[in-house]
């Protein structure tokens, strides 16, 4: 039957009486032509049509979910696979087709129609099972085409990807090809590790984080050093890594956790698990975390944490504002930190010793902030004395240019001020004893505040450029004025709100005028009646 055959009939029975008309054709005629040429193995026509194609055309999907590379691979068209890859086909894209029944339910069609389309427009030799998540390499293995496997390997096909049923390409291959795929998988993993090691050497964790986080050098260095120690094997493998991030709101605790997850797992969304502990303040919320036991409501649903860890056992898990959690929840966390495993409501044990657990807390945040500000004031005094002595010629020592960045929380402060607060709240030494590192986040210094303001202004300048083609500039004094709105208790959020209140609101009020402008310049006028600096906007 030709690839473009229209199938129309009605069926009533096990699937009910449904409209069995074939789904409408693809809205890109060029894709339809290329799809048919690939299916028929017409290399000359594929080559001719590809001259008219962009990479987006080549990576479009059939209305049931597969791509051209999947089609070529499952039918053993190795030369066509290479043509598609040279034209920009993505080698590791997954097939979104699942099974006749599942696709039929989604599209409100008869499963027999879906099955017939799959047979005639993809491959008629495949079993009618769930293929969702298969890559071109899975299909090359299914077709027992060693030539296609070699072509895909040449272009970097990932042999470690599992489909939705948990199978890798090697699981679909005959004995000879399975051996070749196992060898290729070893080579691929080694090559990826070498590339990743080189990338991390050139672009270490500290450098990556500092692209997204202002200040907190000591916190970043401590976290990076601990993770590097774990990566290099200098770590107790029987227990997971546990951090406690301490400090005020809005100073980078959550962002640092996100960046650690991104560094370790790239863009895998399942690898960053975030639980807001304000939702776990009641005793019964333990069930929400690990699942209800048999006989209780919600038993079949599982727990938020246990289900997430099943999907990624080496995830970065963030327990936000852990001080708000109920003591029973803390008992669960203690077991998790101590044993590196968790048993859900169904009795299934999840091993997660490779996970990284990060708790954030505002406990003792005011004391930490006040101590840091006192240290900065002392540093400022030392700085002024250095400058005065230098001017009088009493010393030739060069004043320390980076004094604001060098403050360190003393061991005495941690032991006499912070630890008693933590011990009083958590009521158990063993819980605190399972924390590998307590990381202190400090209020921003003057130079860091200016960085925050400039970063926020640059964000709005980029928005003005992209939305309205307007160039936005500002005087240096604007940065100083916005810095005055910093609130030590709200951190970077207070800077964000100050920019919105004093600048973005004005731009919004001038919206119709600004829309026709080519540029806006933000400056500072004379003091207002209340002595505050007035920010004004000039439009040109």
PDB file of N, CA and C in Angstrom, residues 225-322:
ATOM      1  N   UNK A 225      34.391  22.744  46.346  1.00  0.00           N
ATOM      2  CA  UNK A 225      35.453  21.868  46.844  1.00  0.00           C
ATOM      3  C   UNK A 225      34.884  20.543  47.350  1.00  0.00           C
ATOM      4  N   UNK A 226      33.746  20.603  48.032  1.00  0.00           N
ATOM      5  CA  UNK A 226      33.129  19.387  48.567  1.00  0.00           C
ATOM      6  C   UNK A 226      32.632  18.482  47.447  1.00  0.00           C
ATOM      7  N   UNK A 227      32.021  19.069  46.431  1.00  0.00           N
ATOM      8  CA  UNK A 227      31.519  18.274  45.304  1.00  0.00           C
ATOM      9  C   UNK A 227      32.678  17.679  44.512  1.00  0.00           C
ATOM     10  N   UNK A 228      33.750  18.442  44.347  1.00  0.00           N
ATOM     11  CA  UNK A 228      34.922  17.929  43.638  1.00  0.00           C
ATOM     12  C   UNK A 228      35.519  16.743  44.404  1.00  0.00           C
ATOM     13  N   UNK A 229      35.519  16.853  45.724  1.00  0.00           N
ATOM     14  CA  UNK A 229      36.024  15.753  46.551  1.00  0.00           C
ATOM     15  C   UNK A 229      35.182  14.496  46.335  1.00  0.00           C
ATOM     16  N   UNK A 230      33.892  14.679  46.246  1.00  0.00           N
ATOM     17  CA  UNK A 230      32.996  13.540  46.001  1.00  0.00           C
ATOM     18  C   UNK A 230      33.236  12.947  44.614  1.00  0.00           C
ATOM     19  N   UNK A 231      33.371  13.812  43.612  1.00  0.00           N
ATOM     20  CA  UNK A 231      33.592  13.343  42.239  1.00  0.00           C
ATOM     21  C   UNK A 231      34.888  12.550  42.110  1.00  0.00           C
ATOM     22  N   UNK A 232      35.899  12.948  42.870  1.00  0.00           N
ATOM     23  CA  UNK A 232      37.208  12.303  42.773  1.00  0.00           C
ATOM     24  C   UNK A 232      37.352  11.099  43.697  1.00  0.00           C
ATOM     25  N   UNK A 233      36.279  10.748  44.392  1.00  0.00           N
ATOM     26  CA  UNK A 233      36.292   9.529  45.196  1.00  0.00           C
ATOM     27  C   UNK A 233      36.742   9.699  46.631  1.00  0.00           C
ATOM     28  N   UNK A 234      37.051  10.933  47.052  1.00  0.00           N
ATOM     29  CA  UNK A 234      37.495  11.173  48.426  1.00  0.00           C
ATOM     30  C   UNK A 234      36.283  11.494  49.299  1.00  0.00           C
ATOM     31  N   UNK A 235      35.456  10.465  49.487  1.00  0.00           N
ATOM     32  CA  UNK A 235      34.184  10.704  50.164  1.00  0.00           C
ATOM     33  C   UNK A 235      33.643   9.389  50.694  1.00  0.00           C
ATOM     34  N   UNK A 236      32.892   9.458  51.793  1.00  0.00           N
ATOM     35  CA  UNK A 236      32.267   8.274  52.376  1.00  0.00           C
ATOM     36  C   UNK A 236      31.116   7.827  51.480  1.00  0.00           C
ATOM     37  N   UNK A 237      31.310   6.725  50.770  1.00  0.00           N
ATOM     38  CA  UNK A 237      30.314   6.270  49.798  1.00  0.00           C
ATOM     39  C   UNK A 237      29.082   5.649  50.449  1.00  0.00           C
ATOM     40  N   UNK A 238      29.139   5.409  51.751  1.00  0.00           N
ATOM     41  CA  UNK A 238      27.994   4.804  52.435  1.00  0.00           C
ATOM     42  C   UNK A 238      26.929   5.823  52.819  1.00  0.00           C
ATOM     43  N   UNK A 239      27.256   7.112  52.686  1.00  0.00           N
ATOM     44  CA  UNK A 239      26.304   8.162  53.053  1.00  0.00           C
ATOM     45  C   UNK A 239      26.214   9.196  51.940  1.00  0.00           C
ATOM     46  N   UNK A 240      25.037   9.767  51.750  1.00  0.00           N
ATOM     47  CA  UNK A 240      24.913  10.841  50.754  1.00  0.00           C
ATOM     48  C   UNK A 240      25.546  12.130  51.269  1.00  0.00           C
ATOM     49  N   UNK A 241      25.788  13.043  50.364  1.00  0.00           N
ATOM     50  CA  UNK A 241      26.352  14.349  50.711  1.00  0.00           C
ATOM     51  C   UNK A 241      25.221  15.274  51.163  1.00  0.00           C
ATOM     52  N   UNK A 242      25.400  15.922  52.323  1.00  0.00           N
ATOM     53  CA  UNK A 242      24.346  16.764  52.900  1.00  0.00           C
ATOM     54  C   UNK A 242      24.906  18.149  53.224  1.00  0.00           C
ATOM     55  N   UNK A 243      24.238  19.180  52.707  1.00  0.00           N
ATOM     56  CA  UNK A 243      24.599  20.569  52.997  1.00  0.00           C
ATOM     57  C   UNK A 243      23.467  21.244  53.773  1.00  0.00           C
ATOM     58  N   UNK A 244      23.835  22.230  54.590  1.00  0.00           N
ATOM     59  CA  UNK A 244      22.856  23.145  55.177  1.00  0.00           C
ATOM     60  C   UNK A 244      23.291  24.556  54.807  1.00  0.00           C
ATOM     61  N   UNK A 245      22.469  25.244  54.011  1.00  0.00           N
ATOM     62  CA  UNK A 245      22.753  26.617  53.591  1.00  0.00           C
ATOM     63  C   UNK A 245      22.066  27.576  54.562  1.00  0.00           C
ATOM     64  N   UNK A 246      22.849  28.431  55.214  1.00  0.00           N
ATOM     65  CA  UNK A 246      22.324  29.360  56.213  1.00  0.00           C
ATOM     66  C   UNK A 246      22.495  30.798  55.758  1.00  0.00           C
ATOM     67  N   UNK A 247      21.489  31.622  56.018  1.00  0.00           N
ATOM     68  CA  UNK A 247      21.582  33.036  55.666  1.00  0.00           C
ATOM     69  C   UNK A 247      20.217  33.619  55.368  1.00  0.00           C
ATOM     70  N   UNK A 248      20.180  34.922  55.163  1.00  0.00           N
ATOM     71  CA  UNK A 248      18.922  35.631  54.911  1.00  0.00           C
ATOM     72  C   UNK A 248      18.320  35.234  53.570  1.00  0.00           C
ATOM     73  N   UNK A 249      17.095  35.671  53.337  1.00  0.00           N
ATOM     74  CA  UNK A 249      16.421  35.423  52.059  1.00  0.00           C
ATOM     75  C   UNK A 249      17.057  36.257  50.954  1.00  0.00           C
ATOM     76  N   UNK A 250      16.971  35.744  49.736  1.00  0.00           N
ATOM     77  CA  UNK A 250      17.356  36.525  48.567  1.00  0.00           C
ATOM     78  C   UNK A 250      18.839  36.736  48.372  1.00  0.00           C
ATOM     79  N   UNK A 251      19.676  35.836  48.909  1.00  0.00           N
ATOM     80  CA  UNK A 251      21.121  36.029  48.736  1.00  0.00           C
ATOM     81  C   UNK A 251      21.799  34.864  48.025  1.00  0.00           C
ATOM     82  N   UNK A 252      20.997  33.990  47.387  1.00  0.00           N
ATOM     83  CA  UNK A 252      21.585  33.011  46.482  1.00  0.00           C
ATOM     84  C   UNK A 252      21.576  31.572  46.931  1.00  0.00           C
ATOM     85  N   UNK A 253      20.904  31.230  48.028  1.00  0.00           N
ATOM     86  CA  UNK A 253      20.931  29.847  48.512  1.00  0.00           C
ATOM     87  C   UNK A 253      20.282  28.893  47.507  1.00  0.00           C
ATOM     88  N   UNK A 254      19.079  29.234  47.074  1.00  0.00           N
ATOM     89  CA  UNK A 254      18.363  28.377  46.122  1.00  0.00           C
ATOM     90  C   UNK A 254      19.062  28.359  44.768  1.00  0.00           C
ATOM     91  N   UNK A 255      19.542  29.505  44.324  1.00  0.00           N
ATOM     92  CA  UNK A 255      20.211  29.582  43.020  1.00  0.00           C
ATOM     93  C   UNK A 255      21.473  28.728  42.999  1.00  0.00           C
ATOM     94  N   UNK A 256      22.220  28.701  44.088  1.00  0.00           N
ATOM     95  CA  UNK A 256      23.425  27.874  44.136  1.00  0.00           C
ATOM     96  C   UNK A 256      23.058  26.397  44.015  1.00  0.00           C
ATOM     97  N   UNK A 257      21.987  25.981  44.678  1.00  0.00           N
ATOM     98  CA  UNK A 257      21.532  24.588  44.567  1.00  0.00           C
ATOM     99  C   UNK A 257      21.164  24.251  43.128  1.00  0.00           C
ATOM    100  N   UNK A 258      20.475  25.166  42.448  1.00  0.00           N
ATOM    101  CA  UNK A 258      20.095  24.943  41.048  1.00  0.00           C
ATOM    102  C   UNK A 258      21.326  24.805  40.158  1.00  0.00           C
ATOM    103  N   UNK A 259      22.322  25.645  40.395  1.00  0.00           N
ATOM    104  CA  UNK A 259      23.522  25.615  39.564  1.00  0.00           C
ATOM    105  C   UNK A 259      24.338  24.348  39.798  1.00  0.00           C
ATOM    106  N   UNK A 260      24.336  23.833  41.013  1.00  0.00           N
ATOM    107  CA  UNK A 260      25.002  22.557  41.289  1.00  0.00           C
ATOM    108  C   UNK A 260      24.335  21.443  40.486  1.00  0.00           C
ATOM    109  N   UNK A 261      22.998  21.438  40.483  1.00  0.00           N
ATOM    110  CA  UNK A 261      22.260  20.425  39.718  1.00  0.00           C
ATOM    111  C   UNK A 261      22.549  20.546  38.229  1.00  0.00           C
ATOM    112  N   UNK A 262      22.612  21.759  37.729  1.00  0.00           N
ATOM    113  CA  UNK A 262      22.880  21.973  36.305  1.00  0.00           C
ATOM    114  C   UNK A 262      24.281  21.525  35.942  1.00  0.00           C
ATOM    115  N   UNK A 263      25.230  21.785  36.826  1.00  0.00           N
ATOM    116  CA  UNK A 263      26.618  21.378  36.589  1.00  0.00           C
ATOM    117  C   UNK A 263      26.731  19.857  36.529  1.00  0.00           C
ATOM    118  N   UNK A 264      26.058  19.166  37.443  1.00  0.00           N
ATOM    119  CA  UNK A 264      26.176  17.714  37.529  1.00  0.00           C
ATOM    120  C   UNK A 264      25.320  16.984  36.511  1.00  0.00           C
ATOM    121  N   UNK A 265      24.163  17.563  36.154  1.00  0.00           N
ATOM    122  CA  UNK A 265      23.199  16.828  35.330  1.00  0.00           C
ATOM    123  C   UNK A 265      22.757  17.582  34.077  1.00  0.00           C
ATOM    124  N   UNK A 266      23.444  18.673  33.769  1.00  0.00           N
ATOM    125  CA  UNK A 266      23.105  19.491  32.602  1.00  0.00           C
ATOM    126  C   UNK A 266      21.634  19.919  32.669  1.00  0.00           C
ATOM    127  N   UNK A 267      20.839  19.619  31.638  1.00  0.00           N
ATOM    128  CA  UNK A 267      19.468  20.139  31.581  1.00  0.00           C
ATOM    129  C   UNK A 267      18.411  19.097  31.955  1.00  0.00           C
ATOM    130  N   UNK A 268      18.827  18.045  32.662  1.00  0.00           N
ATOM    131  CA  UNK A 268      17.881  17.007  33.078  1.00  0.00           C
ATOM    132  C   UNK A 268      17.004  17.541  34.217  1.00  0.00           C
ATOM    133  N   UNK A 269      15.745  17.841  33.904  1.00  0.00           N
ATOM    134  CA  UNK A 269      14.844  18.439  34.895  1.00  0.00           C
ATOM    135  C   UNK A 269      14.539  17.489  36.049  1.00  0.00           C
ATOM    136  N   UNK A 270      14.607  16.189  35.795  1.00  0.00           N
ATOM    137  CA  UNK A 270      14.326  15.225  36.857  1.00  0.00           C
ATOM    138  C   UNK A 270      15.436  15.195  37.908  1.00  0.00           C
ATOM    139  N   UNK A 271      16.591  15.773  37.560  1.00  0.00           N
ATOM    140  CA  UNK A 271      17.757  15.696  38.447  1.00  0.00           C
ATOM    141  C   UNK A 271      17.788  16.809  39.485  1.00  0.00           C
ATOM    142  N   UNK A 272      16.810  17.715  39.454  1.00  0.00           N
ATOM    143  CA  UNK A 272      16.705  18.733  40.505  1.00  0.00           C
ATOM    144  C   UNK A 272      15.324  18.620  41.134  1.00  0.00           C
ATOM    145  N   UNK A 273      15.296  18.207  42.381  1.00  0.00           N
ATOM    146  CA  UNK A 273      14.046  17.996  43.113  1.00  0.00           C
ATOM    147  C   UNK A 273      13.954  19.060  44.200  1.00  0.00           C
ATOM    148  N   UNK A 274      12.888  19.833  44.178  1.00  0.00           N
ATOM    149  CA  UNK A 274      12.738  20.910  45.162  1.00  0.00           C
ATOM    150  C   UNK A 274      11.465  20.704  45.968  1.00  0.00           C
ATOM    151  N   UNK A 275      11.612  20.638  47.271  1.00  0.00           N
ATOM    152  CA  UNK A 275      10.468  20.501  48.168  1.00  0.00           C
ATOM    153  C   UNK A 275      10.427  21.698  49.108  1.00  0.00           C
ATOM    154  N   UNK A 276       9.294  22.375  49.128  1.00  0.00           N
ATOM    155  CA  UNK A 276       9.094  23.511  50.028  1.00  0.00           C
ATOM    156  C   UNK A 276       8.635  22.965  51.376  1.00  0.00           C
ATOM    157  N   UNK A 277       9.478  23.090  52.377  1.00  0.00           N
ATOM    158  CA  UNK A 277       9.172  22.490  53.679  1.00  0.00           C
ATOM    159  C   UNK A 277       8.027  23.178  54.414  1.00  0.00           C
ATOM    160  N   UNK A 278       7.598  24.344  53.932  1.00  0.00           N
ATOM    161  CA  UNK A 278       6.420  24.977  54.536  1.00  0.00           C
ATOM    162  C   UNK A 278       5.165  24.154  54.248  1.00  0.00           C
ATOM    163  N   UNK A 279       5.238  23.247  53.286  1.00  0.00           N
ATOM    164  CA  UNK A 279       4.117  22.368  52.965  1.00  0.00           C
ATOM    165  C   UNK A 279       4.149  21.080  53.787  1.00  0.00           C
ATOM    166  N   UNK A 280       5.148  20.950  54.654  1.00  0.00           N
ATOM    167  CA  UNK A 280       5.316  19.724  55.445  1.00  0.00           C
ATOM    168  C   UNK A 280       5.342  20.043  56.943  1.00  0.00           C
ATOM    169  N   UNK A 281       4.449  20.940  57.365  1.00  0.00           N
ATOM    170  CA  UNK A 281       4.441  21.383  58.762  1.00  0.00           C
ATOM    171  C   UNK A 281       3.569  20.515  59.665  1.00  0.00           C
ATOM    172  N   UNK A 282       2.732  19.665  59.048  1.00  0.00           N
ATOM    173  CA  UNK A 282       1.839  18.812  59.838  1.00  0.00           C
ATOM    174  C   UNK A 282       2.392  17.387  59.911  1.00  0.00           C
ATOM    175  N   UNK A 283       2.001  16.670  60.954  1.00  0.00           N
ATOM    176  CA  UNK A 283       2.501  15.310  61.138  1.00  0.00           C
ATOM    177  C   UNK A 283       2.121  14.404  59.972  1.00  0.00           C
ATOM    178  N   UNK A 284       0.901  14.584  59.463  1.00  0.00           N
ATOM    179  CA  UNK A 284       0.431  13.720  58.372  1.00  0.00           C
ATOM    180  C   UNK A 284       1.142  13.993  57.046  1.00  0.00           C
ATOM    181  N   UNK A 285       1.909  15.087  56.986  1.00  0.00           N
ATOM    182  CA  UNK A 285       2.586  15.409  55.725  1.00  0.00           C
ATOM    183  C   UNK A 285       3.728  14.448  55.418  1.00  0.00           C
ATOM    184  N   UNK A 286       4.097  13.602  56.394  1.00  0.00           N
ATOM    185  CA  UNK A 286       5.077  12.544  56.113  1.00  0.00           C
ATOM    186  C   UNK A 286       4.570  11.668  54.976  1.00  0.00           C
ATOM    187  N   UNK A 287       3.251  11.395  54.992  1.00  0.00           N
ATOM    188  CA  UNK A 287       2.659  10.562  53.940  1.00  0.00           C
ATOM    189  C   UNK A 287       2.779  11.223  52.577  1.00  0.00           C
ATOM    190  N   UNK A 288       2.684  12.542  52.546  1.00  0.00           N
ATOM    191  CA  UNK A 288       2.840  13.244  51.271  1.00  0.00           C
ATOM    192  C   UNK A 288       4.269  13.090  50.742  1.00  0.00           C
ATOM    193  N   UNK A 289       5.223  13.004  51.648  1.00  0.00           N
ATOM    194  CA  UNK A 289       6.619  12.908  51.243  1.00  0.00           C
ATOM    195  C   UNK A 289       6.995  11.504  50.773  1.00  0.00           C
ATOM    196  N   UNK A 290       6.591  10.460  51.522  1.00  0.00           N
ATOM    197  CA  UNK A 290       7.030   9.097  51.189  1.00  0.00           C
ATOM    198  C   UNK A 290       5.886   8.182  50.758  1.00  0.00           C
ATOM    199  N   UNK A 291       4.637   8.685  50.814  1.00  0.00           N
ATOM    200  CA  UNK A 291       3.495   7.873  50.410  1.00  0.00           C
ATOM    201  C   UNK A 291       2.769   7.281  51.613  1.00  0.00           C
ATOM    202  N   UNK A 292       1.465   7.086  51.446  1.00  0.00           N
ATOM    203  CA  UNK A 292       0.647   6.527  52.532  1.00  0.00           C
ATOM    204  C   UNK A 292       0.827   5.016  52.610  1.00  0.00           C
ATOM    205  N   UNK A 293       0.771   4.439  53.816  1.00  0.00           N
ATOM    206  CA  UNK A 293       0.855   2.974  53.946  1.00  0.00           C
ATOM    207  C   UNK A 293      -0.418   2.313  53.427  1.00  0.00           C
ATOM    208  N   UNK A 294      -0.393   0.990  53.199  1.00  0.00           N
ATOM    209  CA  UNK A 294      -1.576   0.281  52.696  1.00  0.00           C
ATOM    210  C   UNK A 294      -2.792   0.507  53.587  1.00  0.00           C
ATOM    211  N   UNK A 295      -3.938   0.696  52.941  1.00  0.00           N
ATOM    212  CA  UNK A 295      -5.181   0.891  53.672  1.00  0.00           C
ATOM    213  C   UNK A 295      -5.533   2.334  53.922  1.00  0.00           C
ATOM    214  N   UNK A 296      -4.607   3.243  53.614  1.00  0.00           N
ATOM    215  CA  UNK A 296      -4.862   4.669  53.827  1.00  0.00           C
ATOM    216  C   UNK A 296      -5.136   5.363  52.498  1.00  0.00           C
ATOM    217  N   UNK A 297      -5.862   6.473  52.586  1.00  0.00           N
ATOM    218  CA  UNK A 297      -6.190   7.250  51.390  1.00  0.00           C
ATOM    219  C   UNK A 297      -4.907   7.723  50.706  1.00  0.00           C
ATOM    220  N   UNK A 298      -4.863   7.571  49.392  1.00  0.00           N
ATOM    221  CA  UNK A 298      -3.710   8.037  48.626  1.00  0.00           C
ATOM    222  C   UNK A 298      -2.576   7.035  48.540  1.00  0.00           C
ATOM    223  N   UNK A 299      -2.795   5.803  49.042  1.00  0.00           N
ATOM    224  CA  UNK A 299      -1.724   4.795  49.034  1.00  0.00           C
ATOM    225  C   UNK A 299      -1.185   4.549  47.625  1.00  0.00           C
ATOM    226  N   UNK A 300      -2.089   4.568  46.642  1.00  0.00           N
ATOM    227  CA  UNK A 300      -1.687   4.257  45.275  1.00  0.00           C
ATOM    228  C   UNK A 300      -0.913   5.392  44.614  1.00  0.00           C
ATOM    229  N   UNK A 301      -0.916   6.577  45.200  1.00  0.00           N
ATOM    230  CA  UNK A 301      -0.300   7.737  44.549  1.00  0.00           C
ATOM    231  C   UNK A 301       1.201   7.860  44.780  1.00  0.00           C
ATOM    232  N   UNK A 302       1.730   7.218  45.817  1.00  0.00           N
ATOM    233  CA  UNK A 302       3.153   7.349  46.115  1.00  0.00           C
ATOM    234  C   UNK A 302       3.452   8.664  46.809  1.00  0.00           C
ATOM    235  N   UNK A 303       4.733   8.906  47.114  1.00  0.00           N
ATOM    236  CA  UNK A 303       5.144  10.131  47.788  1.00  0.00           C
ATOM    237  C   UNK A 303       5.887  11.061  46.855  1.00  0.00           C
ATOM    238  N   UNK A 304       5.840  12.355  47.160  1.00  0.00           N
ATOM    239  CA  UNK A 304       6.497  13.332  46.284  1.00  0.00           C
ATOM    240  C   UNK A 304       7.998  13.099  46.214  1.00  0.00           C
ATOM    241  N   UNK A 305       8.636  12.844  47.347  1.00  0.00           N
ATOM    242  CA  UNK A 305      10.089  12.643  47.354  1.00  0.00           C
ATOM    243  C   UNK A 305      10.472  11.269  46.826  1.00  0.00           C
ATOM    244  N   UNK A 306       9.784  10.233  47.289  1.00  0.00           N
ATOM    245  CA  UNK A 306      10.152   8.874  46.867  1.00  0.00           C
ATOM    246  C   UNK A 306       9.937   8.680  45.371  1.00  0.00           C
ATOM    247  N   UNK A 307       8.842   9.197  44.838  1.00  0.00           N
ATOM    248  CA  UNK A 307       8.595   9.063  43.398  1.00  0.00           C
ATOM    249  C   UNK A 307       9.654   9.797  42.587  1.00  0.00           C
ATOM    250  N   UNK A 308      10.034  10.992  43.050  1.00  0.00           N
ATOM    251  CA  UNK A 308      11.043  11.772  42.327  1.00  0.00           C
ATOM    252  C   UNK A 308      12.402  11.084  42.376  1.00  0.00           C
ATOM    253  N   UNK A 309      12.760  10.494  43.523  1.00  0.00           N
ATOM    254  CA  UNK A 309      14.049   9.806  43.645  1.00  0.00           C
ATOM    255  C   UNK A 309      14.084   8.509  42.843  1.00  0.00           C
ATOM    256  N   UNK A 310      12.936   7.876  42.651  1.00  0.00           N
ATOM    257  CA  UNK A 310      12.898   6.686  41.796  1.00  0.00           C
ATOM    258  C   UNK A 310      13.307   7.036  40.371  1.00  0.00           C
ATOM    259  N   UNK A 311      12.906   8.232  39.923  1.00  0.00           N
ATOM    260  CA  UNK A 311      13.229   8.662  38.561  1.00  0.00           C
ATOM    261  C   UNK A 311      14.679   9.103  38.412  1.00  0.00           C
ATOM    262  N   UNK A 312      15.305   9.544  39.512  1.00  0.00           N
ATOM    263  CA  UNK A 312      16.708   9.986  39.444  1.00  0.00           C
ATOM    264  C   UNK A 312      17.330   9.813  40.827  1.00  0.00           C
ATOM    265  N   UNK A 313      18.022   8.699  41.016  1.00  0.00           N
ATOM    266  CA  UNK A 313      18.542   8.358  42.340  1.00  0.00           C
ATOM    267  C   UNK A 313      19.776   9.159  42.731  1.00  0.00           C
ATOM    268  N   UNK A 314      20.374   9.867  41.768  1.00  0.00           N
ATOM    269  CA  UNK A 314      21.537  10.705  42.100  1.00  0.00           C
ATOM    270  C   UNK A 314      21.217  12.186  41.914  1.00  0.00           C
ATOM    271  N   UNK A 315      19.959  12.534  42.135  1.00  0.00           N
ATOM    272  CA  UNK A 315      19.503  13.915  41.946  1.00  0.00           C
ATOM    273  C   UNK A 315      20.087  14.851  43.005  1.00  0.00           C
ATOM    274  N   UNK A 316      19.981  16.144  42.726  1.00  0.00           N
ATOM    275  CA  UNK A 316      20.226  17.174  43.735  1.00  0.00           C
ATOM    276  C   UNK A 316      18.859  17.517  44.332  1.00  0.00           C
ATOM    277  N   UNK A 317      18.707  17.300  45.633  1.00  0.00           N
ATOM    278  CA  UNK A 317      17.413  17.488  46.298  1.00  0.00           C
ATOM    279  C   UNK A 317      17.496  18.703  47.220  1.00  0.00           C
ATOM    280  N   UNK A 318      16.608  19.656  47.008  1.00  0.00           N
ATOM    281  CA  UNK A 318      16.585  20.881  47.814  1.00  0.00           C
ATOM    282  C   UNK A 318      15.400  20.853  48.769  1.00  0.00           C
ATOM    283  N   UNK A 319      15.679  20.915  50.067  1.00  0.00           N
ATOM    284  CA  UNK A 319      14.640  21.056  51.090  1.00  0.00           C
ATOM    285  C   UNK A 319      14.643  22.521  51.515  1.00  0.00           C
ATOM    286  N   UNK A 320      13.735  23.290  50.957  1.00  0.00           N
ATOM    287  CA  UNK A 320      13.720  24.739  51.167  1.00  0.00           C
ATOM    288  C   UNK A 320      13.065  25.087  52.506  1.00  0.00           C
ATOM    289  N   UNK A 321      13.728  25.942  53.282  1.00  0.00           N
ATOM    290  CA  UNK A 321      13.250  26.367  54.604  1.00  0.00           C
ATOM    291  C   UNK A 321      12.948  25.156  55.487  1.00  0.00           C
ATOM    292  N   UNK A 322      13.971  24.356  55.703  1.00  0.00           N
ATOM    293  CA  UNK A 322      13.812  23.083  56.414  1.00  0.00           C
ATOM    294  C   UNK A 322      13.339  23.281  57.850  1.00  0.00           C
TER     295      UNK A 322
END
